Coordinates of C-alpha atoms in Angstrom, one line a residue:
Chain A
X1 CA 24.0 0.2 -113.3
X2 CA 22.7 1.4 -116.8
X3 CA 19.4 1.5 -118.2
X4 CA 20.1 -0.9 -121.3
X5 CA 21.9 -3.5 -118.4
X6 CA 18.4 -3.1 -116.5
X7 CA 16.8 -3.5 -120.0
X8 CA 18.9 -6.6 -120.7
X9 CA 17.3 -8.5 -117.7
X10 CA 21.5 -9.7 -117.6
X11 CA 21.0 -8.7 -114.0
X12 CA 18.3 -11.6 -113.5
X13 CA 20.5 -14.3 -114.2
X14 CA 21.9 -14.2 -110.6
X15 CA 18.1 -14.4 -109.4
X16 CA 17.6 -17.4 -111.6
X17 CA 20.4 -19.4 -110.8
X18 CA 20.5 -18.5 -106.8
X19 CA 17.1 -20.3 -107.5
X20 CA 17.1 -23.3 -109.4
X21 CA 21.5 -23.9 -109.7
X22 CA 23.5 -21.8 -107.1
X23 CA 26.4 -23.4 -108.5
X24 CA 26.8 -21.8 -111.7
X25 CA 25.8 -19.0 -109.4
X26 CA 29.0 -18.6 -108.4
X27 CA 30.7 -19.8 -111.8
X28 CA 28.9 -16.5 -112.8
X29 CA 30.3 -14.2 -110.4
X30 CA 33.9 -15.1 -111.7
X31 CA 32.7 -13.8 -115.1
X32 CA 34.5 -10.3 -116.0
X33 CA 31.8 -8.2 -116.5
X34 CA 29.6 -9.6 -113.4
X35 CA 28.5 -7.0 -110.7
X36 CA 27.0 -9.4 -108.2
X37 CA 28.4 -7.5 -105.2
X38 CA 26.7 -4.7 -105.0
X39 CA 23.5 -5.7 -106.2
X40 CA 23.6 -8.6 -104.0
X41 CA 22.5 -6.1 -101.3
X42 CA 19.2 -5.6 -103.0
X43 CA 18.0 -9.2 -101.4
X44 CA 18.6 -8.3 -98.2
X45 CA 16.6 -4.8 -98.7
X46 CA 14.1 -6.5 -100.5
X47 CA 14.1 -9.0 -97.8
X48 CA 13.7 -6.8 -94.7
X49 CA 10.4 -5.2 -96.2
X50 CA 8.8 -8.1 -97.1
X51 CA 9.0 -9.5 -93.7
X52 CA 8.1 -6.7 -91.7
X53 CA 5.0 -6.2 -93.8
X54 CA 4.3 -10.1 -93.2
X55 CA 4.8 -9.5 -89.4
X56 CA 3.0 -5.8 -89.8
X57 CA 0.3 -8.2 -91.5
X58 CA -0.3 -11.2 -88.7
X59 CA 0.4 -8.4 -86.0
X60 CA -2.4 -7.5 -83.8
X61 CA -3.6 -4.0 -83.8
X62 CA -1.1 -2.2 -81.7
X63 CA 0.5 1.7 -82.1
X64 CA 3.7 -0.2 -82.4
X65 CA 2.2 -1.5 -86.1
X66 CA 2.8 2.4 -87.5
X67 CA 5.6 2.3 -86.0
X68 CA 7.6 -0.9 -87.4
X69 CA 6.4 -0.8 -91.3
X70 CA 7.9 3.4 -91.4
X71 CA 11.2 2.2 -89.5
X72 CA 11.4 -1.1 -88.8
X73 CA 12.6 -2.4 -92.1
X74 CA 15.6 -0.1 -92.0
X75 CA 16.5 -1.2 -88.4
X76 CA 16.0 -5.1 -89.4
X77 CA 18.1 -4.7 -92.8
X78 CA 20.9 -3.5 -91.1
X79 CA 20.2 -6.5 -88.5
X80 CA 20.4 -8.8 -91.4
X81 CA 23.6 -7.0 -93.0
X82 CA 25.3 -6.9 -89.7
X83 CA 24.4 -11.2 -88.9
X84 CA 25.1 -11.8 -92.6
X85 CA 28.8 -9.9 -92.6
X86 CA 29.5 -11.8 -89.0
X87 CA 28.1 -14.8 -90.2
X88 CA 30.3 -14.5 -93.5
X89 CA 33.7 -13.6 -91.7
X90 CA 33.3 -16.7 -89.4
X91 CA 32.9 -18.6 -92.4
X92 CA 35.5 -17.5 -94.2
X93 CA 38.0 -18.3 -91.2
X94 CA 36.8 -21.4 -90.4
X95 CA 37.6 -22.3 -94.3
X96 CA 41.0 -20.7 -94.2
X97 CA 41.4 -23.4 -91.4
X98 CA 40.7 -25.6 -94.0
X99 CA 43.2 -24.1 -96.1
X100 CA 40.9 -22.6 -98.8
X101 CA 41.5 -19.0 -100.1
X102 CA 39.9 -15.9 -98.1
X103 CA 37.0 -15.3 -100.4
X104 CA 35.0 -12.8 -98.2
X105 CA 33.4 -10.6 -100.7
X106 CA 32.0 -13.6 -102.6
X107 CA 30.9 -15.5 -99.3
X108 CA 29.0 -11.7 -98.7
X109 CA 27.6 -12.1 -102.1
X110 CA 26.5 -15.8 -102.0
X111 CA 24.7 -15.3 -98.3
X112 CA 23.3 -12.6 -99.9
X113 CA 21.5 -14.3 -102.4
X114 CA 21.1 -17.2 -100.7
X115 CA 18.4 -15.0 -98.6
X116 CA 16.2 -14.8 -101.6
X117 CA 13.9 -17.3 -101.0
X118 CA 12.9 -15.6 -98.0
X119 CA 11.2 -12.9 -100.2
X120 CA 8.8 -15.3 -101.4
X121 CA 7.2 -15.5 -97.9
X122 CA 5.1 -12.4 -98.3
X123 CA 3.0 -13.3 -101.2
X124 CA 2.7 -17.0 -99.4
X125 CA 1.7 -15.6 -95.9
X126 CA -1.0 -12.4 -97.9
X127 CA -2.7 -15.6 -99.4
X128 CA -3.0 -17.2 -95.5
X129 CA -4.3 -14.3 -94.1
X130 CA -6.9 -13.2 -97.1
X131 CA -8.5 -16.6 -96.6
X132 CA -7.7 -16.2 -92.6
X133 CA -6.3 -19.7 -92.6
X134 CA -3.9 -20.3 -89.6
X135 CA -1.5 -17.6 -90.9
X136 CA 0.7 -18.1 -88.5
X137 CA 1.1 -21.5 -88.3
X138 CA 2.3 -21.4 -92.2
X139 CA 4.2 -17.9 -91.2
X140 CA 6.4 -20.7 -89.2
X141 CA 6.3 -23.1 -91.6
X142 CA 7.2 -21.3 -94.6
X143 CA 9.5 -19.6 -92.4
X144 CA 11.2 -23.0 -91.8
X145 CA 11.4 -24.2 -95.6
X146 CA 12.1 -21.7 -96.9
X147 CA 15.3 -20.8 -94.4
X148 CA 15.9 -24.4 -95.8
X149 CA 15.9 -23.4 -99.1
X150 CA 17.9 -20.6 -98.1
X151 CA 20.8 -22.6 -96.3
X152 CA 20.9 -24.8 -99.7
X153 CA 21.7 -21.9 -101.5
X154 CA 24.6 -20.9 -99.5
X155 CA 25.9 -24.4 -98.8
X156 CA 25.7 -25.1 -103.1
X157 CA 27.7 -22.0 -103.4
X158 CA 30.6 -22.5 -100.9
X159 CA 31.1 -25.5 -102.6
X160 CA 31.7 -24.5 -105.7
X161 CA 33.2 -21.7 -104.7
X162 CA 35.5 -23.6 -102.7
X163 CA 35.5 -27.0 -104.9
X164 CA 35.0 -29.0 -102.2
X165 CA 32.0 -31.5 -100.8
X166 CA 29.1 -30.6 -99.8
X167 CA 29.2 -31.8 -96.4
X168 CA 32.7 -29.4 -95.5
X169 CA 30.5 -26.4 -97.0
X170 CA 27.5 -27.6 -94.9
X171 CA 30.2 -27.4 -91.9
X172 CA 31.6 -24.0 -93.2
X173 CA 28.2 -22.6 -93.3
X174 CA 27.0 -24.0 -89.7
X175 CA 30.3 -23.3 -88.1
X176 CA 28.7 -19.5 -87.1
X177 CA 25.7 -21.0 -85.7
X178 CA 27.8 -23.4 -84.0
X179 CA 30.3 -21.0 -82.7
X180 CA 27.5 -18.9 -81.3
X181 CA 26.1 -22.0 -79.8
X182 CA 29.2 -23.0 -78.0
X183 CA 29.9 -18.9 -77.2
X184 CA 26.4 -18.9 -75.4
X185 CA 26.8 -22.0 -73.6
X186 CA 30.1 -21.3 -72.1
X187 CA 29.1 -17.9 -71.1
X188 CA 25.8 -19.4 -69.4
X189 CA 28.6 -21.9 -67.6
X190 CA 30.7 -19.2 -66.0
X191 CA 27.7 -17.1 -65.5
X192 CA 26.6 -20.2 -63.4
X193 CA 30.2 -20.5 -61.9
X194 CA 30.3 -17.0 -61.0
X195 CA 26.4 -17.4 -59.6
X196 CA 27.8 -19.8 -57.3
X197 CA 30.6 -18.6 -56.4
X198 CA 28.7 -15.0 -55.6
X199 CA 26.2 -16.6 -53.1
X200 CA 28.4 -19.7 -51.6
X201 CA 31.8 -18.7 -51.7
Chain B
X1 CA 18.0 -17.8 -120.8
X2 CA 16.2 -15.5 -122.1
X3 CA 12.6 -16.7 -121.1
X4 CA 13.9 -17.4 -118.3
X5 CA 15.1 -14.0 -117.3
X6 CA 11.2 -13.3 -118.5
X7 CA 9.8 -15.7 -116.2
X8 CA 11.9 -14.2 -113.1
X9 CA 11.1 -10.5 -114.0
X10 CA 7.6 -11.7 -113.9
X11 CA 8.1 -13.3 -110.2
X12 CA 9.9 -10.2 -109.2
X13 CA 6.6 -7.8 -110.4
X14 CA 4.5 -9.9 -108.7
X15 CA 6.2 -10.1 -105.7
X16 CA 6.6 -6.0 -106.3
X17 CA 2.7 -5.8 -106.5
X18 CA 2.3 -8.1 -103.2
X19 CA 4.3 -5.5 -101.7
X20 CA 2.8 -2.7 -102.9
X21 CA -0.8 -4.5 -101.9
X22 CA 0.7 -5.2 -98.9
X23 CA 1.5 -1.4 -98.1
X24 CA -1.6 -0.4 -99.3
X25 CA -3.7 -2.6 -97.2
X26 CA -1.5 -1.1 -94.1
X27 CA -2.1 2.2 -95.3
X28 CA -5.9 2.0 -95.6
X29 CA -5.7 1.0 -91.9
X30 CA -4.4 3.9 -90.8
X31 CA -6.6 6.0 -93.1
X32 CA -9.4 3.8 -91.6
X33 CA -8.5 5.1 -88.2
X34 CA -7.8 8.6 -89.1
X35 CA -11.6 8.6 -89.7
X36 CA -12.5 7.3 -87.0
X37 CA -11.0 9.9 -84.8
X38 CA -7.8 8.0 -83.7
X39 CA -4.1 10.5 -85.3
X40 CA -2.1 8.0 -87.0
X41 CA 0.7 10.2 -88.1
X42 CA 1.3 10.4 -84.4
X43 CA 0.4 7.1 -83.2
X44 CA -1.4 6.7 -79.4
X45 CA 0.2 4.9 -76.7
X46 CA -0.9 4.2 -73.6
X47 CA -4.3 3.7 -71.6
X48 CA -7.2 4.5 -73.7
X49 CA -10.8 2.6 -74.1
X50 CA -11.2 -0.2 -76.7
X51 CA -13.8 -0.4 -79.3
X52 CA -16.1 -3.6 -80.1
X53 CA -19.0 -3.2 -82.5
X54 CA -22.0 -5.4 -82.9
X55 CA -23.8 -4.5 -85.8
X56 CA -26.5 -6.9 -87.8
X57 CA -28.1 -9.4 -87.0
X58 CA -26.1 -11.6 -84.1
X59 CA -25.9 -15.4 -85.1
X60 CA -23.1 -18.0 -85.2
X61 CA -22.1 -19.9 -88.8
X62 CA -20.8 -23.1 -88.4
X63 CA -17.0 -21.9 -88.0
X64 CA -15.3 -20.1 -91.1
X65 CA -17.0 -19.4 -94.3
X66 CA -16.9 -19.6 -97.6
X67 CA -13.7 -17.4 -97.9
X68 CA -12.7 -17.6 -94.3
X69 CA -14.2 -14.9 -92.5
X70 CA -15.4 -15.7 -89.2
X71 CA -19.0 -15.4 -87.6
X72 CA -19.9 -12.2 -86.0
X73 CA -20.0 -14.2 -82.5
X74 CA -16.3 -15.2 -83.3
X75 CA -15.3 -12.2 -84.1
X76 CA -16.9 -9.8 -81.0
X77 CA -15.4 -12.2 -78.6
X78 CA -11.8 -12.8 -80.6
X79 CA -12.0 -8.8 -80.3
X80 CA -13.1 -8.6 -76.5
X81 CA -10.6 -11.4 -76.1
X82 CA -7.8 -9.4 -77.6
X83 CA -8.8 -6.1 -76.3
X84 CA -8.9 -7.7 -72.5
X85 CA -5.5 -8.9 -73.0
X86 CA -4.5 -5.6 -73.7
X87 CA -2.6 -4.1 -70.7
X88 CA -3.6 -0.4 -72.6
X89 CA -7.4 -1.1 -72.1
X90 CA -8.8 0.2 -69.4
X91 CA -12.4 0.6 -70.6
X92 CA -14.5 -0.9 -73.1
X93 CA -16.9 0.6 -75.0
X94 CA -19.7 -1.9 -77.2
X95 CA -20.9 0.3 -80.2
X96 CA -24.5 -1.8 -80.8
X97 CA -26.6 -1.6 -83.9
X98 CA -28.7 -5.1 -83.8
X99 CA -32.1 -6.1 -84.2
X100 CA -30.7 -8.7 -82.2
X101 CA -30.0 -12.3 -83.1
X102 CA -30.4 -16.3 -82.2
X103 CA -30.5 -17.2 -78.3
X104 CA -27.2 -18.6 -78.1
X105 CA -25.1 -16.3 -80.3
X106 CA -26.5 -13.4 -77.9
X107 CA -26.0 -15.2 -74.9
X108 CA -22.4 -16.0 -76.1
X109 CA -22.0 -12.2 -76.3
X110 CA -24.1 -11.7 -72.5
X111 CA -21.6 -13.9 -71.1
X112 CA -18.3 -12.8 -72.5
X113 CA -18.7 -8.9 -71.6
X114 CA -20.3 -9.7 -68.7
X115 CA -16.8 -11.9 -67.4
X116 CA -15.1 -8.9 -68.2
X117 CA -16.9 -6.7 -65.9
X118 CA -16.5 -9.0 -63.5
X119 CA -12.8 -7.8 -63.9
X120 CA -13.5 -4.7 -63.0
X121 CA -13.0 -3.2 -66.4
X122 CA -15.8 -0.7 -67.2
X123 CA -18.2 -1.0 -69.8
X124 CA -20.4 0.9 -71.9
X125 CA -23.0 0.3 -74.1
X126 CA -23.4 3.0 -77.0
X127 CA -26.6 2.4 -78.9
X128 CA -27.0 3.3 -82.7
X129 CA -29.9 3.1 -85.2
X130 CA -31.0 0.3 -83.0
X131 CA -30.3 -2.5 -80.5
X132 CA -33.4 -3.8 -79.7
X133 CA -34.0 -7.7 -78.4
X134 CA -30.7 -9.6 -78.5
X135 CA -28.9 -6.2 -79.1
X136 CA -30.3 -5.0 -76.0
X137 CA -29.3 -8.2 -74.1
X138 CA -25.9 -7.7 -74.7
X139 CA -25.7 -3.7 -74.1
X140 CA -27.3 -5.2 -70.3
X141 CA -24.2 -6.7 -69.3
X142 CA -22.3 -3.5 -69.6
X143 CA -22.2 -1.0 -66.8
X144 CA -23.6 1.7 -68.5
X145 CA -26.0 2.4 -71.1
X146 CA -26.2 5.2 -73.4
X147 CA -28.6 5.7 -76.6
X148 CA -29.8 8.1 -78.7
X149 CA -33.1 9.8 -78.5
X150 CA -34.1 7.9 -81.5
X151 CA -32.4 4.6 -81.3
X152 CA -34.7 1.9 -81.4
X153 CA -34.4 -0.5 -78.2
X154 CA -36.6 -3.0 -75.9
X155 CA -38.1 -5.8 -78.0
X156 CA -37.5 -7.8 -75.1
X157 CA -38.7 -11.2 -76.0
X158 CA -38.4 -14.6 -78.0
X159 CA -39.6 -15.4 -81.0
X160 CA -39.8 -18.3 -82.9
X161 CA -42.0 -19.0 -86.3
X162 CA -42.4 -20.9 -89.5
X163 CA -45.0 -20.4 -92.3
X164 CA -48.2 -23.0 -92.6
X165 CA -48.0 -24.1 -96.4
X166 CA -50.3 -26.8 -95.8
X167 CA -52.9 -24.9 -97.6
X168 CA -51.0 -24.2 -100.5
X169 CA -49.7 -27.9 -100.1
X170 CA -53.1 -29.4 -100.6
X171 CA -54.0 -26.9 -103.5
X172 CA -50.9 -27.7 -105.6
X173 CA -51.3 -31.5 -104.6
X174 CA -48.1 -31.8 -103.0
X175 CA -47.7 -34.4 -100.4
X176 CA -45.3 -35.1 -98.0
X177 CA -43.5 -38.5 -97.0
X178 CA -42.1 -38.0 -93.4
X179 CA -40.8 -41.0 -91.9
X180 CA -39.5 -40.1 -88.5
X181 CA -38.1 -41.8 -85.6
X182 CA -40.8 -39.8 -82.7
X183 CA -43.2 -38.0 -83.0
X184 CA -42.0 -34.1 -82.4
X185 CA -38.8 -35.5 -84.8
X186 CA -40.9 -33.1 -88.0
X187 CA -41.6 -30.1 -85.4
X188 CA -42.5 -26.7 -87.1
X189 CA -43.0 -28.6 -90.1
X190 CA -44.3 -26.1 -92.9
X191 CA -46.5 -28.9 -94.6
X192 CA -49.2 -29.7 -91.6
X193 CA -50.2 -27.8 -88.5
X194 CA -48.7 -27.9 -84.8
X195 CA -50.5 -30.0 -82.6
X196 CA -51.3 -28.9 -78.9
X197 CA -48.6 -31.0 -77.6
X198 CA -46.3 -29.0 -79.9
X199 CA -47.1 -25.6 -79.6
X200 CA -46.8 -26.5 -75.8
X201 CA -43.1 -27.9 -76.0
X202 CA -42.5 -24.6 -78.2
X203 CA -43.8 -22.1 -75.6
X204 CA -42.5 -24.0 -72.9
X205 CA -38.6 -23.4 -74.9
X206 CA -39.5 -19.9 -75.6
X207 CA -40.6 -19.0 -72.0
X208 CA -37.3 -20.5 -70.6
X209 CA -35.8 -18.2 -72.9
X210 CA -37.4 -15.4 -72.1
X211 CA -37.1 -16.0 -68.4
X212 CA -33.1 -16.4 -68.4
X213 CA -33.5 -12.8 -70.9
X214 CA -35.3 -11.3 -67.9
X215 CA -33.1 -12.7 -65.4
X216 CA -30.0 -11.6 -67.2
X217 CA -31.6 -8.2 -68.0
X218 CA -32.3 -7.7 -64.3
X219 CA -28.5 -9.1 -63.3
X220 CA -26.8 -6.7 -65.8
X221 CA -29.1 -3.7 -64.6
X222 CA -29.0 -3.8 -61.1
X223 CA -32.8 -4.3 -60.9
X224 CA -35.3 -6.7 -60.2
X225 CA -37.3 -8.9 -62.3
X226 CA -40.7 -7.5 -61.7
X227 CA -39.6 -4.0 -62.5
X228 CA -38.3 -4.9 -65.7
X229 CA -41.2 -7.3 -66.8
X230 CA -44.4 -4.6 -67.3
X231 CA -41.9 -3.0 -70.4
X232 CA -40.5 -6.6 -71.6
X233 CA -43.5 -7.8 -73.5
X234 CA -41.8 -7.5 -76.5
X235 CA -42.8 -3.8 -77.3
X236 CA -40.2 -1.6 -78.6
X237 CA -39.3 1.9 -77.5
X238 CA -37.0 5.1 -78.5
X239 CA -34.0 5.8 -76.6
X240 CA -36.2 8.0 -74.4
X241 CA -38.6 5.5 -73.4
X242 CA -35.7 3.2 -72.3
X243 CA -34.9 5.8 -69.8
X244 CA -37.9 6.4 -68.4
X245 CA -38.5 2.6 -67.6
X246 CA -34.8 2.9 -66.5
X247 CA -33.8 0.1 -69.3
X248 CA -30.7 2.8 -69.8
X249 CA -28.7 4.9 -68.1
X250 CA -28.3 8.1 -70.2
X251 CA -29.5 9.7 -73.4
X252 CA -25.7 10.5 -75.6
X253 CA -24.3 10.0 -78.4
X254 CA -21.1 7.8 -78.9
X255 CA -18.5 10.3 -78.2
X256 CA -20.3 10.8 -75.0
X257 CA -19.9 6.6 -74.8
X258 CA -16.7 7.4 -74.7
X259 CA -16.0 10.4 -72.8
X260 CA -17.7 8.0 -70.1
X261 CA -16.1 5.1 -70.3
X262 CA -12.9 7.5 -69.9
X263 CA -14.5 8.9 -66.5
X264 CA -14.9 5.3 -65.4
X265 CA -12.0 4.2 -65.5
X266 CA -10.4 7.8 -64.5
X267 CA -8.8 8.0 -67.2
X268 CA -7.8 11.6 -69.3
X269 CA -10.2 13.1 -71.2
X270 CA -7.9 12.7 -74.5
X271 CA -6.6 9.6 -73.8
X272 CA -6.4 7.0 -76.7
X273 CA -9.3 5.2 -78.6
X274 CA -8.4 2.0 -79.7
X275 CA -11.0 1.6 -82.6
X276 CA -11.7 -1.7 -85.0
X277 CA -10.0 -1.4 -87.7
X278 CA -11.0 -3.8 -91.1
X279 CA -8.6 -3.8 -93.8
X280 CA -9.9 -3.2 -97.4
X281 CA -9.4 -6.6 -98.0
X282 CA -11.2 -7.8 -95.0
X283 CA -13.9 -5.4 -96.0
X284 CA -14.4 -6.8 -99.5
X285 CA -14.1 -10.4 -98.2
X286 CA -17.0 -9.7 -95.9
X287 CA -19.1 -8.4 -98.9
X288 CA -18.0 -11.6 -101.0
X289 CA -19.1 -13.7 -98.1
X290 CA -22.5 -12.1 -98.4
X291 CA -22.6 -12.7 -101.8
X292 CA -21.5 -16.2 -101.8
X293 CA -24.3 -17.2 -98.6
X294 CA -27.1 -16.2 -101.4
X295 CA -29.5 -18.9 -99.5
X296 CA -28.5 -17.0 -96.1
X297 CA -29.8 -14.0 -98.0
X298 CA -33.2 -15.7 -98.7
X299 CA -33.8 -17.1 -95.0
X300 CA -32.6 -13.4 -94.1
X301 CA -35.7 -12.0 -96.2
X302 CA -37.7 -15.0 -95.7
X303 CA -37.2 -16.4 -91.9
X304 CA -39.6 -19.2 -92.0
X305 CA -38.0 -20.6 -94.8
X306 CA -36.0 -23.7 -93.1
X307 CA -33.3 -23.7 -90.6
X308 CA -35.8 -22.7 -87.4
X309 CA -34.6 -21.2 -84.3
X310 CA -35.1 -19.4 -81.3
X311 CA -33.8 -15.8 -81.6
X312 CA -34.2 -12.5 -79.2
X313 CA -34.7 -10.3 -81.9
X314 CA -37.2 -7.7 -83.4
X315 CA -38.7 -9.0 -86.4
X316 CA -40.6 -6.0 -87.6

């Protein structure tokens, strides 16, 4: 990435339109001289600091707090990389199902900027606590709208990037937390049937 | 596009600064302990002795203020609240320097370190510049007591007062429409005098005080009433004075607060100190809050000057 790119503010326009029109978004991605896959990773970076200062910030006084703004952003980005690349392959089969095209490193770039509202919750949560006003109730609630905002994002941008409706992309993009749902329950079940099993058999 | 691509590079510095505010605020903290004796390059884990300071006067505002920042009551007993719940904590130790404060907020105080003791967690008092009155009530519900040579202590006693402007009422020509629903409803007014019936309802309130101050006094110290009573006529006393009429325990310093609270719970003699720490931010809050409560100022200077109450403290 150049210094006259940088100066261009070119790099912006996926900030701006991951904000206010993740479809073109994507329609800018498939633009030659886009570079949105790398820098795509800047969100989740950007994203792991801000919200271990905001927990850092509404965390009580504790020797753990040195300990989780010096490291803890590096261990929770690569929790978010690792989720988001998970996250991102299940979509990507589950739309193959479909019979769309594999689109993996574009999914990985949209989820990646999808997170950007996310980044927003710092500034939001510094005003809470300056005026000490139930931080952490609107730590949860701007947690909560702004994940919203978030899964918007992503859903806007598999549809276009897929040119289907919105409510197969809202599938696509649930189908991980879905799977994991389903994955959890059925291992709960046979830990139950094995439970049994173990003490009445 | 363009302005655009302005307006987000401007979102993106700001959020940049709130980070960079953000990481500052954190690091003052840990400066902010550094100086207060705790390493934070290598932070402390494990048992250690918590710190809560009382330090002004000791009242209770009517919940948050002006920018948020709660009363002193509020915070002591958020902070003994949090520290309790603290599995690390194994002794406490309340750092005072109060003239004392209004009868409940005090009692408030009493009452909350007093519970904790009850829990077997030690508790010691370290006295500053002073803790005299309401600042000595609450170092008498820890375990031990340690002050200074020269801290200023005792004052135990109630006081309650309001100026007589009737004088200068009737000299500028100023009178007064009360209309009241009884007869005490204009009590301690500053435009006529107290009757008898008055002053007797007032002394009857401040002796009741005073009597649950001795009581308490004598619960926290292990003594009884009437040896407490021939020192607790509102005369103050050095640190030195207190121990000769046994109102403390030791003469020390506040390291020595805290090298005892460490004995009393057994614990080592480096373990961890687990200090108050206020964020820059907090700290210029606190100031603005001052700033803002201009009319507390001027019943702080002026004490008769409206709002009356009852307060154990030393009103030089």
């Amino acid at each position: 990435m150049t210094l006259s790119y940088f100066r261009s503010l070119a790099w912006a326009d996926y900030f701006i339109n991951a904000l206010v029109d993740p479809r073109n978004l994507f329609r800018i991605f498939a633009r030659k001289d886009a570079k949105p896959f790398g820098m795509s990773f800047i969100i989740p970076a950007l994203l792991a600091i801000t919200e271990i200062l905001s927990i850092s910030l509404l965390g009580s006084e504790s020797s753990f707090f040195y300990y989780k703004i010096s490291y803890g952003w590096i261990l929770f980005f690569l929790i978010i990389i690792l989720k988001l690349i998970i996250s991102a392959s299940l979509m990507d089969m589950i739309a193959q199902f479909f019979g769309f095209n594999g689109r993996i490193k574009e999914l990985v770039s949209i989820l990646n900027y999808s997170l950007l509202p996310g980044v927003f919750l710092l500034p939001i949560i510094y005003i809470f606590k300056i005026m000490n006003f139930a931080p952490l109730f609107f730590y949860f609630l701007f947690t909560l709208l702004l994940t919203i905002w978030s899964a918007f994002i992503a859903i806007q941008g598999i549809s276009e990037m897929h040119s289907t409706g919105f409510g197969r992309a809202l599938f696509i993009y649930l189908f991980p937390s879905i799977f994991a749902l389903l994955f959890t329950f059925f291992i709960i079940i046979l830990l139950i049937i094995s439970g049994v099993g173990f003490f009445f058999g | 596009m363009d302005r655009n691509r302005k307006i987000l590079a401007s979102i993106l510095a700001l959020l940049i600064l709130s980070i960079i505010m953000a990481v500052t605020d954190i690091t003052f903290r840990i400066q902010d302990t550094e100086k207060r004796g705790i390493k934070a390059g290598m932070p402390q884990i494990g048992p250690g002795v918590g710190i809560i300071r009382i330090e002004g006067p000791i009242n209770m505002s009517s919940g948050a203020g002006l920018v948020g920042v709660k009363s002193q009551v509020e915070r002591i007993i958020d902070r003994l609240d949090s520290l309790s719940r603290n599995s690390d904590i194994k002794a406490l130790v309340v750092r005072i320097n109060s003239p004392g404060g209004t009868v409940a907020a005090t009692q408030e105080i009493y009452q909350k370190i007093w519970k904790l003791r009850k829990k077997n967690i030690p508790i010691v008092a370290s006295m500053g510049d002073i803790a005299a009155s309401g600042g000595y009530y609450a170092a008498s519900a820890c375990n031990y007591i340690i002050a200074n040579h020269g801290t200023i202590t005792g004052s135990i006693g109630v006081i309650a007062f309001s100026p007589n402007l009737k004088g200068l009422f009737e000299k500028l020509g100023i009178k007064m429409n009360v209309i009241k629903s009884g007869n005490y409803k204009d009590i301690l007014s500053s435009h006529r005098d107290l009757t008898k019936e008055e002053f007797a309802m007032l002394q009857k309130m401040i002796d009741s005080s005073y009597r649950k101050f001795l009581k308490d006094i004598a619960l926290g110290r292990n003594m009884n009433q009437s040896e407490i009573e021939p020192y607790a006529d509102g005369r103050i006393m050095t640190g030195e004075e207190a121990l000769n009429y046994k109102l403390i325990d030791e003469l020390g310093t506040f390291e020595d607060a805290i090298d005892k609270a460490r004995r009393l719970a057994k614990l080592d003699e480096n373990s961890p100190v687990y200090d108050e720490v206020k964020t820059p931010v907090e700290q210029i809050l606190m100031s603005l809050e001052g700033m803002l409560k201009w009319n507390n100022i001027f019943k702080e200077k002026y004490p008769g000057s409206g709002n009356y109450r009852l307060e154990y403290r030393y009103l030089p």
